[in-house]
Tab-separated table of C-alpha atoms in Angstrom:
chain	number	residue	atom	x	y	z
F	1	UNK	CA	-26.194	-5.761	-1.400
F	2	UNK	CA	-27.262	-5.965	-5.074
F	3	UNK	CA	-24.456	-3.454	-6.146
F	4	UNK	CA	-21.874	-0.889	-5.355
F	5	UNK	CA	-21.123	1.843	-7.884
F	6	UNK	CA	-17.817	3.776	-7.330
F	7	UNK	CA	-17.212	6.858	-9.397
F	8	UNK	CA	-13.246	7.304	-10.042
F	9	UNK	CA	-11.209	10.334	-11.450
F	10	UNK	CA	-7.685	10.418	-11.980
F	11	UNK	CA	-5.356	12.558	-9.181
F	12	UNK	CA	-2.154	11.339	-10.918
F	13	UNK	CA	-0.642	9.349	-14.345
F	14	UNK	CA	-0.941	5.460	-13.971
F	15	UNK	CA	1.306	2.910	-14.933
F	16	UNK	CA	-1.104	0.115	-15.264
F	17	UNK	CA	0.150	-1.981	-17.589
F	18	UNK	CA	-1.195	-5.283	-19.787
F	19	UNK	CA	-0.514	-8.248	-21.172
F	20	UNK	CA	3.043	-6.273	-21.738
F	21	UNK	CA	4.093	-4.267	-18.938
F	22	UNK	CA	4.559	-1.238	-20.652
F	23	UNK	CA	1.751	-1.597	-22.704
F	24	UNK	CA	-1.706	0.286	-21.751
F	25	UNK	CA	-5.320	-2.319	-21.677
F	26	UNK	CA	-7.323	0.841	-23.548
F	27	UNK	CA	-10.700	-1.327	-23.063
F	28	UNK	CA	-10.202	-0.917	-19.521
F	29	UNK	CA	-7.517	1.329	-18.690
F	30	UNK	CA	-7.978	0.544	-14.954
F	31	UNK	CA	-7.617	-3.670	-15.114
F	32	UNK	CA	-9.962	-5.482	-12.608
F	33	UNK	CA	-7.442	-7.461	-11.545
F	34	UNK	CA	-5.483	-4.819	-10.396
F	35	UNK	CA	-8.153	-3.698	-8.770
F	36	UNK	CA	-8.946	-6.925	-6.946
F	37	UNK	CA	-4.592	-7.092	-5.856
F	38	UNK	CA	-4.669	-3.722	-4.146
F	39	UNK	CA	-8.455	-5.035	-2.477
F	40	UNK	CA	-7.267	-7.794	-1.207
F	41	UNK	CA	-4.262	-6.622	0.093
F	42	UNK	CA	-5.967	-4.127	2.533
F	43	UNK	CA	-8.584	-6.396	3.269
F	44	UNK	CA	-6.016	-8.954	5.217
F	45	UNK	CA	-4.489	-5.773	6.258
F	46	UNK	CA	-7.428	-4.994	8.200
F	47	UNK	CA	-8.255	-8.945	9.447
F	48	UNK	CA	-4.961	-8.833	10.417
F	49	UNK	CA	-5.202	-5.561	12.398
F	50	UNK	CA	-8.242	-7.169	13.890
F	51	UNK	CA	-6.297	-10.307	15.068
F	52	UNK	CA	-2.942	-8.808	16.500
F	53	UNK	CA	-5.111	-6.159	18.662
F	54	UNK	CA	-7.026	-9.673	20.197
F	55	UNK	CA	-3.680	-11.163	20.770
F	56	UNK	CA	-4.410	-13.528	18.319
F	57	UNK	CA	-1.288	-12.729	15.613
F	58	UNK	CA	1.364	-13.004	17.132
F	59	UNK	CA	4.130	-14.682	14.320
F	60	UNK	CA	7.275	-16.523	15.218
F	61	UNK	CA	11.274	-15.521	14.528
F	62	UNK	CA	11.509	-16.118	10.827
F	63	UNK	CA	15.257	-17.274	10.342
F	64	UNK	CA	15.721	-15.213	7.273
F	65	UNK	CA	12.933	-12.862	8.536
F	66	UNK	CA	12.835	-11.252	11.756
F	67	UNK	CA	9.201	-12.350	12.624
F	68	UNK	CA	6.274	-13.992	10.445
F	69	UNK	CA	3.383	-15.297	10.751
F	70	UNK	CA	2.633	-18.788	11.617
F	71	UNK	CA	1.123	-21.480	9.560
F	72	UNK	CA	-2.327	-21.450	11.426
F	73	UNK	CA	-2.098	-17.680	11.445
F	74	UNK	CA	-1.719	-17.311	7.742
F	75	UNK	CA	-4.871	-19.909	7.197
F	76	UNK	CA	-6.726	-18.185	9.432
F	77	UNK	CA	-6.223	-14.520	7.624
F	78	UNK	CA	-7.119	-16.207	3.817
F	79	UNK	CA	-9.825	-17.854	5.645
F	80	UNK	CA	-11.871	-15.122	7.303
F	81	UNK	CA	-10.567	-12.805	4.003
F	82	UNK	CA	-12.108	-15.670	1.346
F	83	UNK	CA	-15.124	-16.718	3.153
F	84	UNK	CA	-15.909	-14.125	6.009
F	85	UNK	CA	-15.291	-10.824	3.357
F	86	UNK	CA	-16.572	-13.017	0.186
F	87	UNK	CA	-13.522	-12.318	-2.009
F	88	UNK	CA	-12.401	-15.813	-2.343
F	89	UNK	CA	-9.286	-18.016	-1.698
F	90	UNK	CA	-7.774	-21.395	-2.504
F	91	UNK	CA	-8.084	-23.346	0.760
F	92	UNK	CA	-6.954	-26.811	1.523
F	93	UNK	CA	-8.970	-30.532	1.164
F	94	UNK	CA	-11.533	-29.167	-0.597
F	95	UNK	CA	-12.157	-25.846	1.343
F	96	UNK	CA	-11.849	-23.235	-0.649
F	97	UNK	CA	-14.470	-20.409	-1.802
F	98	UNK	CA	-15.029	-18.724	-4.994
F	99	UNK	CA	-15.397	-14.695	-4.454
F	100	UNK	CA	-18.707	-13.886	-4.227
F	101	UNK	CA	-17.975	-10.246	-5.947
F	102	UNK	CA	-17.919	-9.247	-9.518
F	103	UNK	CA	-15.860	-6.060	-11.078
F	104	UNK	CA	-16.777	-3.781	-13.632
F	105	UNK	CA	-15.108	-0.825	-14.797
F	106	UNK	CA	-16.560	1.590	-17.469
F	107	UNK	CA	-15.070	4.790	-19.011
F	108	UNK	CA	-16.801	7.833	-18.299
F	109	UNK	CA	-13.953	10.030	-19.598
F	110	UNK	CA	-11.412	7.888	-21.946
F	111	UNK	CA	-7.837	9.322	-20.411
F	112	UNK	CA	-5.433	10.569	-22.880
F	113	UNK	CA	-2.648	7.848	-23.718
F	114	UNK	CA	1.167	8.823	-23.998
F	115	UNK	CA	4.575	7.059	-24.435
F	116	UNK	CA	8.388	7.607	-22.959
F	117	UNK	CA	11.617	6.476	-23.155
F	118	UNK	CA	12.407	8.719	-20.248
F	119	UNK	CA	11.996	9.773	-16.478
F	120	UNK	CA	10.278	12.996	-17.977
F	121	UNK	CA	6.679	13.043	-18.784
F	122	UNK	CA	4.219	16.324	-19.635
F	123	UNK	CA	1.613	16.010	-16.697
F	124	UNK	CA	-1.498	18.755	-17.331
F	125	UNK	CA	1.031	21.254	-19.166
F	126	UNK	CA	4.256	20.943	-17.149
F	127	UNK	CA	7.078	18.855	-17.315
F	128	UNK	CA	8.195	16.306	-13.916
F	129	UNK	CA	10.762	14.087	-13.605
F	130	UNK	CA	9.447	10.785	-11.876
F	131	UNK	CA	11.555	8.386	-9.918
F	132	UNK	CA	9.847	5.177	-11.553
F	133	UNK	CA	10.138	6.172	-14.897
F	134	UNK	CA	13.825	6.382	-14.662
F	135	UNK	CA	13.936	3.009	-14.031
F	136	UNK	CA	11.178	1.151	-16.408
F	137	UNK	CA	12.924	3.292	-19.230
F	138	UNK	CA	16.759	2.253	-18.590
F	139	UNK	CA	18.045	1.622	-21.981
F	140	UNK	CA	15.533	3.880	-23.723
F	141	UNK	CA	13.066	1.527	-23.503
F	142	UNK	CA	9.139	2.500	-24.011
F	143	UNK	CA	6.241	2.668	-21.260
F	144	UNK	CA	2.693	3.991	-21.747
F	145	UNK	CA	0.898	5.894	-19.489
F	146	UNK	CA	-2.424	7.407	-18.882
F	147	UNK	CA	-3.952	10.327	-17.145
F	148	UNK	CA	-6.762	12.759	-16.664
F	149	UNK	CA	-9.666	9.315	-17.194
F	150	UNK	CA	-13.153	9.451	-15.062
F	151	UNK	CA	-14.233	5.530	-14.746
F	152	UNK	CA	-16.774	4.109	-12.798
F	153	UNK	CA	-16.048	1.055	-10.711
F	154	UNK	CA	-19.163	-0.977	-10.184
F	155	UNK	CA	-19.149	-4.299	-7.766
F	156	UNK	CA	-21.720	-6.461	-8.280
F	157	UNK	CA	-22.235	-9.719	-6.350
F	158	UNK	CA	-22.160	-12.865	-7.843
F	159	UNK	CA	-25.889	-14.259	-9.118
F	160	UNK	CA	-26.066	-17.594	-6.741
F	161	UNK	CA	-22.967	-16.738	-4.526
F	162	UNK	CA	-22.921	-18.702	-1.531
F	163	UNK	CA	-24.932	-17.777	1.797
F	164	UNK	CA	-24.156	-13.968	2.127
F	165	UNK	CA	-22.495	-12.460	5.140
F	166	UNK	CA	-23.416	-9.318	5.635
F	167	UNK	CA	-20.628	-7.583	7.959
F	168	UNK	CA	-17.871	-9.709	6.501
F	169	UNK	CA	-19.373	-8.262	2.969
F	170	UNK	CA	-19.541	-5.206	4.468
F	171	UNK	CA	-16.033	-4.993	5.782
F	172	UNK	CA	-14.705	-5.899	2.393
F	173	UNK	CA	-16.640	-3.082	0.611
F	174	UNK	CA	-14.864	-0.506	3.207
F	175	UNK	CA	-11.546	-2.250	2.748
F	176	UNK	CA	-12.028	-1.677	-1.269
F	177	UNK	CA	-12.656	2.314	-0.246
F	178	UNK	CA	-9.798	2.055	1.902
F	179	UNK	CA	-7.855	0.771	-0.583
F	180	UNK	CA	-8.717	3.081	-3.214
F	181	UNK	CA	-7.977	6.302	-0.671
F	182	UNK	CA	-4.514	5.174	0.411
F	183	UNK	CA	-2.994	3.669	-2.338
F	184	UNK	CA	-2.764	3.995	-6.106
F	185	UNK	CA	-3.480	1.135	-8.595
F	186	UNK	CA	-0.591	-0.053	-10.886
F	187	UNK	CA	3.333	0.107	-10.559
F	188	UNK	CA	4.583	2.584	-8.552
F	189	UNK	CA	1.209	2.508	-6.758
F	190	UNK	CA	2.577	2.940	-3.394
F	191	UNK	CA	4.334	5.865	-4.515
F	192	UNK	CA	2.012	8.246	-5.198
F	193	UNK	CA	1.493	7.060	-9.016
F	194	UNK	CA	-2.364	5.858	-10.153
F	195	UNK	CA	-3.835	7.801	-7.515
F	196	UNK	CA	-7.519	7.862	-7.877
F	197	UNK	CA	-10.490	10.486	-6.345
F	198	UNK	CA	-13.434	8.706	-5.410
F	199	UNK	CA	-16.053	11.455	-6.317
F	200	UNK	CA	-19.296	9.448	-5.804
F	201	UNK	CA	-20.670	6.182	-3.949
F	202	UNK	CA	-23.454	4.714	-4.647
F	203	UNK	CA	-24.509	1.524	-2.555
F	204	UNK	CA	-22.991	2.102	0.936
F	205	UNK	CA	-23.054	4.733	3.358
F	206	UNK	CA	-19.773	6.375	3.820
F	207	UNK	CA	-18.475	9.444	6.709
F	208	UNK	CA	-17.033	12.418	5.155
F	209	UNK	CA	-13.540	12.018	5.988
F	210	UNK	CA	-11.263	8.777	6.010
F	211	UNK	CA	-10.955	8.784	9.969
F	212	UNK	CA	-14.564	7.883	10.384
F	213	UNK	CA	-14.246	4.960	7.482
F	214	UNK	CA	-11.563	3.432	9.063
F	215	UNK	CA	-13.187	3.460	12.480
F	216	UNK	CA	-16.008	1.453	10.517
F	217	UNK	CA	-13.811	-0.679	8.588
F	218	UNK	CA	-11.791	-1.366	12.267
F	219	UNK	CA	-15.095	-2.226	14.281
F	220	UNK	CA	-16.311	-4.232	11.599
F	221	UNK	CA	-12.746	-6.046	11.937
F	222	UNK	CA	-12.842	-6.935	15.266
F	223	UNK	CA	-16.697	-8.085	14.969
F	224	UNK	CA	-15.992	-10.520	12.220
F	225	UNK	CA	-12.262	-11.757	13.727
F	226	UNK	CA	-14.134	-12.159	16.996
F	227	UNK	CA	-17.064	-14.681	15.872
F	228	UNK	CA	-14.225	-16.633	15.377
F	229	UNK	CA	-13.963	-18.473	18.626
F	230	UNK	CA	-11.545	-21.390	17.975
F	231	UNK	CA	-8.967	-18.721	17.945
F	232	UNK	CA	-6.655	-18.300	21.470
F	233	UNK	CA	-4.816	-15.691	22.546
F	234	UNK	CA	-1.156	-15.936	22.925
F	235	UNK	CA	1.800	-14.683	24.503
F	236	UNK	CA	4.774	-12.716	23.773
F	237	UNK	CA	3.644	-10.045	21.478
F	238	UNK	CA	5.934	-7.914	19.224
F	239	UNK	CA	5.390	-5.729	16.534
F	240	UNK	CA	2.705	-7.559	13.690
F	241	UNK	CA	4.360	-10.431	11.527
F	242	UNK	CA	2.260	-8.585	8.353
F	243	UNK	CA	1.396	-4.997	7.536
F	244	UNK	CA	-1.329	-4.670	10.088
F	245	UNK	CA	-4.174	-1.680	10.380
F	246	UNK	CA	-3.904	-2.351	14.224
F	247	UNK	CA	-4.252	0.676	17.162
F	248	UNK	CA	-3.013	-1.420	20.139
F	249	UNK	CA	0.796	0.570	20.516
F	250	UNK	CA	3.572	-2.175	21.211
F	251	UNK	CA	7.064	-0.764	23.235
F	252	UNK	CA	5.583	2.693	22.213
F	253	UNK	CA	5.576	1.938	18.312
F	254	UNK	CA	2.567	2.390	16.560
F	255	UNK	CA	1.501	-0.578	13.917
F	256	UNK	CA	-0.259	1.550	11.640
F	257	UNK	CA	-0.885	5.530	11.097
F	258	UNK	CA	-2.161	7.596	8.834
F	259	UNK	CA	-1.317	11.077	8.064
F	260	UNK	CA	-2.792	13.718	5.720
F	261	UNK	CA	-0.720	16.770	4.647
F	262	UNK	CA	-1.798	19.670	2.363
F	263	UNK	CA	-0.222	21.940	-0.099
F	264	UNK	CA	2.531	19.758	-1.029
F	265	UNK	CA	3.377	18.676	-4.505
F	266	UNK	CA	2.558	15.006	-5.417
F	267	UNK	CA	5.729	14.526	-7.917
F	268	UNK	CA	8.051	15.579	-4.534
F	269	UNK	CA	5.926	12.577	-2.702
F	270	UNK	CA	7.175	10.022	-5.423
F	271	UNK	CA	10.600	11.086	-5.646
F	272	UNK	CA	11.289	10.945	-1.867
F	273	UNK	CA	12.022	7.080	-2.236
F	274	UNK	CA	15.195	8.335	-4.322
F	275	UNK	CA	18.434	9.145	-2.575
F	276	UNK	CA	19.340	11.620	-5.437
F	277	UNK	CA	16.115	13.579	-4.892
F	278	UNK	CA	16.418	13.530	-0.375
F	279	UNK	CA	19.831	14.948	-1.312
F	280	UNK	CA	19.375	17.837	-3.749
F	281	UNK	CA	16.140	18.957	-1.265
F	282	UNK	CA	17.598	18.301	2.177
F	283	UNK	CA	21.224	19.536	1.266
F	284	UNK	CA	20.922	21.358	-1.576
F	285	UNK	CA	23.301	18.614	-3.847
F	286	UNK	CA	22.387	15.475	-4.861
F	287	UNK	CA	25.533	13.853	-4.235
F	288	UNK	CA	25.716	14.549	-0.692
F	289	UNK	CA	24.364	12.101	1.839
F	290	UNK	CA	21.076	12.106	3.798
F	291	UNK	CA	20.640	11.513	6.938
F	292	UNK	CA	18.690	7.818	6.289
F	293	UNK	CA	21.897	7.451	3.715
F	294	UNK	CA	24.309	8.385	6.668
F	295	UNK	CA	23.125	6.267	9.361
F	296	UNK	CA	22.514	2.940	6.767
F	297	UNK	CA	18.640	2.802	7.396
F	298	UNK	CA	17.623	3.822	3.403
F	299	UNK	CA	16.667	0.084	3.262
F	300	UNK	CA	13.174	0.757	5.542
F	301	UNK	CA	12.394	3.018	1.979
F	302	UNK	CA	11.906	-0.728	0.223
F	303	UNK	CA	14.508	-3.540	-0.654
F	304	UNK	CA	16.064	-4.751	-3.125
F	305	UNK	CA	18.241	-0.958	-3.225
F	306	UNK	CA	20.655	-1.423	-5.185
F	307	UNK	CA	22.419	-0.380	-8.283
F	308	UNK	CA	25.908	-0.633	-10.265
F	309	UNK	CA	26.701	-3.240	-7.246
F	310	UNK	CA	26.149	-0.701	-4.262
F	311	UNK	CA	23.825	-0.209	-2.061
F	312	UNK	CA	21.920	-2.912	0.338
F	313	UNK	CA	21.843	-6.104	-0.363
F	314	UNK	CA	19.452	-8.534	1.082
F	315	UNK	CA	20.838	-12.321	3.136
F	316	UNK	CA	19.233	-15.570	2.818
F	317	UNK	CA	16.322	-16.776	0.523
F	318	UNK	CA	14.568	-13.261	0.940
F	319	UNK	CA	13.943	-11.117	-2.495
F	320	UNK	CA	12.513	-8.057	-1.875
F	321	UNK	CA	10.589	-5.859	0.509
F	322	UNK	CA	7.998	-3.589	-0.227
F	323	UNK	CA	8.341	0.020	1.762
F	324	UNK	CA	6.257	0.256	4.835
F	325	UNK	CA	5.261	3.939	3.543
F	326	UNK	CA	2.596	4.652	1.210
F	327	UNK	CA	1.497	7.757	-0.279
F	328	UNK	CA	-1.251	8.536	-2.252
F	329	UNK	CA	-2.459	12.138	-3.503
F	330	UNK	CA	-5.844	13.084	-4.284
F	331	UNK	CA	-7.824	16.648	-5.636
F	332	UNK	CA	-10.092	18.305	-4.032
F	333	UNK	CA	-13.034	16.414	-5.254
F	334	UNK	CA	-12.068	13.036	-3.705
F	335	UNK	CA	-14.578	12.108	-0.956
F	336	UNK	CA	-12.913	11.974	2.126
F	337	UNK	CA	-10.911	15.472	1.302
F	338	UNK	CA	-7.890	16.183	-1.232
F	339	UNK	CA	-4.303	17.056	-0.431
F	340	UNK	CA	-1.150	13.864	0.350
F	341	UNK	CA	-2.256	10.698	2.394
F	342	UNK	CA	0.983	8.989	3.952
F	343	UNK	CA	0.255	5.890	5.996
F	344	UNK	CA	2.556	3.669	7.910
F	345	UNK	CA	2.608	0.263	8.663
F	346	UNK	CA	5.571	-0.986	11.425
F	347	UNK	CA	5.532	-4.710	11.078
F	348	UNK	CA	8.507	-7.096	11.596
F	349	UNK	CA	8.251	-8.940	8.342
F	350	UNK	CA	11.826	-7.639	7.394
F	351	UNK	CA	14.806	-9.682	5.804
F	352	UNK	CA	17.155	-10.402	9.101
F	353	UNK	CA	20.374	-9.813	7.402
F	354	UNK	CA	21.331	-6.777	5.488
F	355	UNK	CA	24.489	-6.308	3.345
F	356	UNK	CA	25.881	-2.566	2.357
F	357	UNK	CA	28.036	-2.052	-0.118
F	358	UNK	CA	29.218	1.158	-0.816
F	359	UNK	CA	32.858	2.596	-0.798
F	360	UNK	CA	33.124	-0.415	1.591
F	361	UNK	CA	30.977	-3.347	3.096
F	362	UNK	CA	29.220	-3.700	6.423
F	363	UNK	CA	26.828	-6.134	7.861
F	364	UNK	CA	23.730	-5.121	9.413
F	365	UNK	CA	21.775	-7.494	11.685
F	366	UNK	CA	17.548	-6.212	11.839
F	367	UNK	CA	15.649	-6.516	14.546
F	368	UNK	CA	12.620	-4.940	15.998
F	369	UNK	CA	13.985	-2.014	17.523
F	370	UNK	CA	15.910	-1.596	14.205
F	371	UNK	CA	13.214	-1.483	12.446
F	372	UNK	CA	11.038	1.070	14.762
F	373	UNK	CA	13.907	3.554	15.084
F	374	UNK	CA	14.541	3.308	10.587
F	375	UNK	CA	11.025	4.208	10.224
F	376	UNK	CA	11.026	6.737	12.748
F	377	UNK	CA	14.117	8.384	11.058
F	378	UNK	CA	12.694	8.384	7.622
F	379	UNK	CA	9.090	9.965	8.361
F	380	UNK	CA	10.842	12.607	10.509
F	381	UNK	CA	12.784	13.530	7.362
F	382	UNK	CA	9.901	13.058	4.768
F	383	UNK	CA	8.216	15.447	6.786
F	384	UNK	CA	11.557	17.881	6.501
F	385	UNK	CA	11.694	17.002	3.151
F	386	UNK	CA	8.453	17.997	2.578
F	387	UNK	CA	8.631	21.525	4.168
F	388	UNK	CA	5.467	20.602	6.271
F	389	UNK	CA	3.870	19.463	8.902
F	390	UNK	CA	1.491	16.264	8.514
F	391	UNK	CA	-2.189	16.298	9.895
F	392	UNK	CA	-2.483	12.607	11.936
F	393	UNK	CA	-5.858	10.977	10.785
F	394	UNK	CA	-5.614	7.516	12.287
F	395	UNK	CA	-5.552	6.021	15.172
């Protein structure tokens, strides 16, 4: 591989960010390095897929987390990502690797640059309200966005790289295409915000839709996770310890899916993840309750969620916790085919204690089951929310 040369066209604004977070880089607009965060984050998404389907991630009860990975296990996903895939990683004693990949992005079509100090921004003509901008612009504060840009993405490998490995390489180049088709790049990324088309891809032989990439991507997985024979099965398998693209179904839950839906508005997709929004939609007010609301599960939509001292509070040393639900929305030009892409990842890498605070207190203990029913709930009323029915696409 000498180079790969992805063409890019904005589907939706992006909240990028800079040196300042609300600040815009206009030299780059879309910042390699947030490039290389969203890579590598589906790239041990799919090693770790790989691994759990061998029986060969398994995790351990967390304490403050219901399951996570083991030491070994966690070593062994940074390893086969750094050196296997070529993107790089610390390492212990000496044993690291330097990425053997390059990033360049050039502007084809400079985007047009605006400022807020509120949830309301003019997208193509009309005026949405969007979730995130309500809260990066509490206190009137300022945030730059961009939209409408055509870049082109070109990867490059390293001049004197170490030995190249072709289907780890490989794999890592389908994990960036991944990547780029089911999630945005920036803030809000997961939520349908910085959602980009890939129109063109030069360099590597792609399918026509996403289902036959990630059947690539997957067999490529297991192929590189398998040459890896100092790894042993083990015993006792529950739902992944990380965000896993897996396909092996455990107690009837599936670790990761991926849905496509059409004719639905991308500004609804980022405002599900707001109780306000589920309300006014599902109920017709927005200070009524929901049904994730009613039965205490609005905490599988992301954590911390809380404001003005209500809402969920999170027990232990844990922080936060990202939603298992992604969305990103692409045109009709995008490769793989244009309308909502919602994927799903069930993993048990959840905070074990919950707190909710509302007009009173209760305590909620998570476990596994917890967790599978919570996401259940909430894509069965995204898809009412959404007035449609998804498309599956994966496994």
């Amino acid at each position: 591989m000498s180079s790969l040369v992805i063409e890019l066209e904005q589907s939706t604004p992006a909240l990028v960010g800079h040196y300042e977070p609300g600040l815009v880089d206009e030299l780059n607009f879309l910042r390699p390095t947030s490039i290389k965060g969203v890579w590598r984050w589906f790239a041990r998404a799919l090693v770790a897929g790989a691994l759990y389907d061998l029986g060969l991630l398994c995790g351990e009860p967390g304490g403050d987390v219901v399951r996570r990975p083991t030491k070994q296990e966690v070593g062994v996903v940074s390893q086969i990502v750094g050196r296997d895939m070529g993107l790089g990683y610390a390492g212990g004693s000496g044993e690291g690797a330097v990425s053997r990949f390059r990033l360049r992005v050039e502007v084809v079509r400079r985007p047009r640059v605006e400022s807020t100090d509120g949830p309301s921004i003019t997208v193509r003509g009309r005026q949405v309200r969007l979730q995130r901008l309500a809260l990066l612009t509490l206190g009137r504060k300022s945030v730059r966005y961009f939209e409408g840009g055509t870049f082109r993405l070109v990867v490059e490998r390293v001049p004197g790289a170490s030995k190249e490995d072709r289907k780890g390489e490989e794999l890592a180049l389908r994990a960036l295409l991944l990547a780029l088709s089911i999630s945005g790049v920036g803030k809000a990324s997961r939520k349908g915000l910085g959602s980009l088309d890939v129109v063109r891809v030069e360099g590597l032989t792609v399918g026509k839709n996403l289902r036959s990439l990630l059947d690539e991507a997957y067999e490529l997985a297991q192929e590189v996770v398998g040459r890896h024979a100092e790894l042993k099965p083990r015993e006792g398998r529950g739902l992944p310890p990380v965000p896993s693209v897996a396909k092996n179904q455990v107690a009837g839950v599936q670790p990761f899916s991926l849905y496509r839906v059409e004719g639905v508005n991308w500004v609804d997709l980022h405002n599900f993840f707001v109780r306000s929004e589920r309300s006014r939609k599902l109920t017709g007010s927005s200070r009524s309750q929901d049904p994730l609301r009613a039965a205490l599960e609005a905490w599988i939509l992301g954590l911390p969620r809380s404001q003005k001292g209500t809402g969920y509070f999170i027990g232990g040393r844990a922080e936060r916790r990202a939603s298992p639900i992604f969305v990103a929305y692409h045109g009709a030009r995008h490769i793989f085919g244009g309308g909502a892409y919602i994927s799903v990842f069930a993993s048990a890498d959840w905070p074990a204690k919950l707190k909710w605070v509302g007009a009173g207190s209760q305590q909620l203990t998570v476990d596994e089951k917890l967790i599978a029913k919570a996401l259940g709930d909430a894509l069965g009323e995204l898809w009412k929310y959404l007035g449609a029915s998804p498309s599956g696409v994966w496994p």
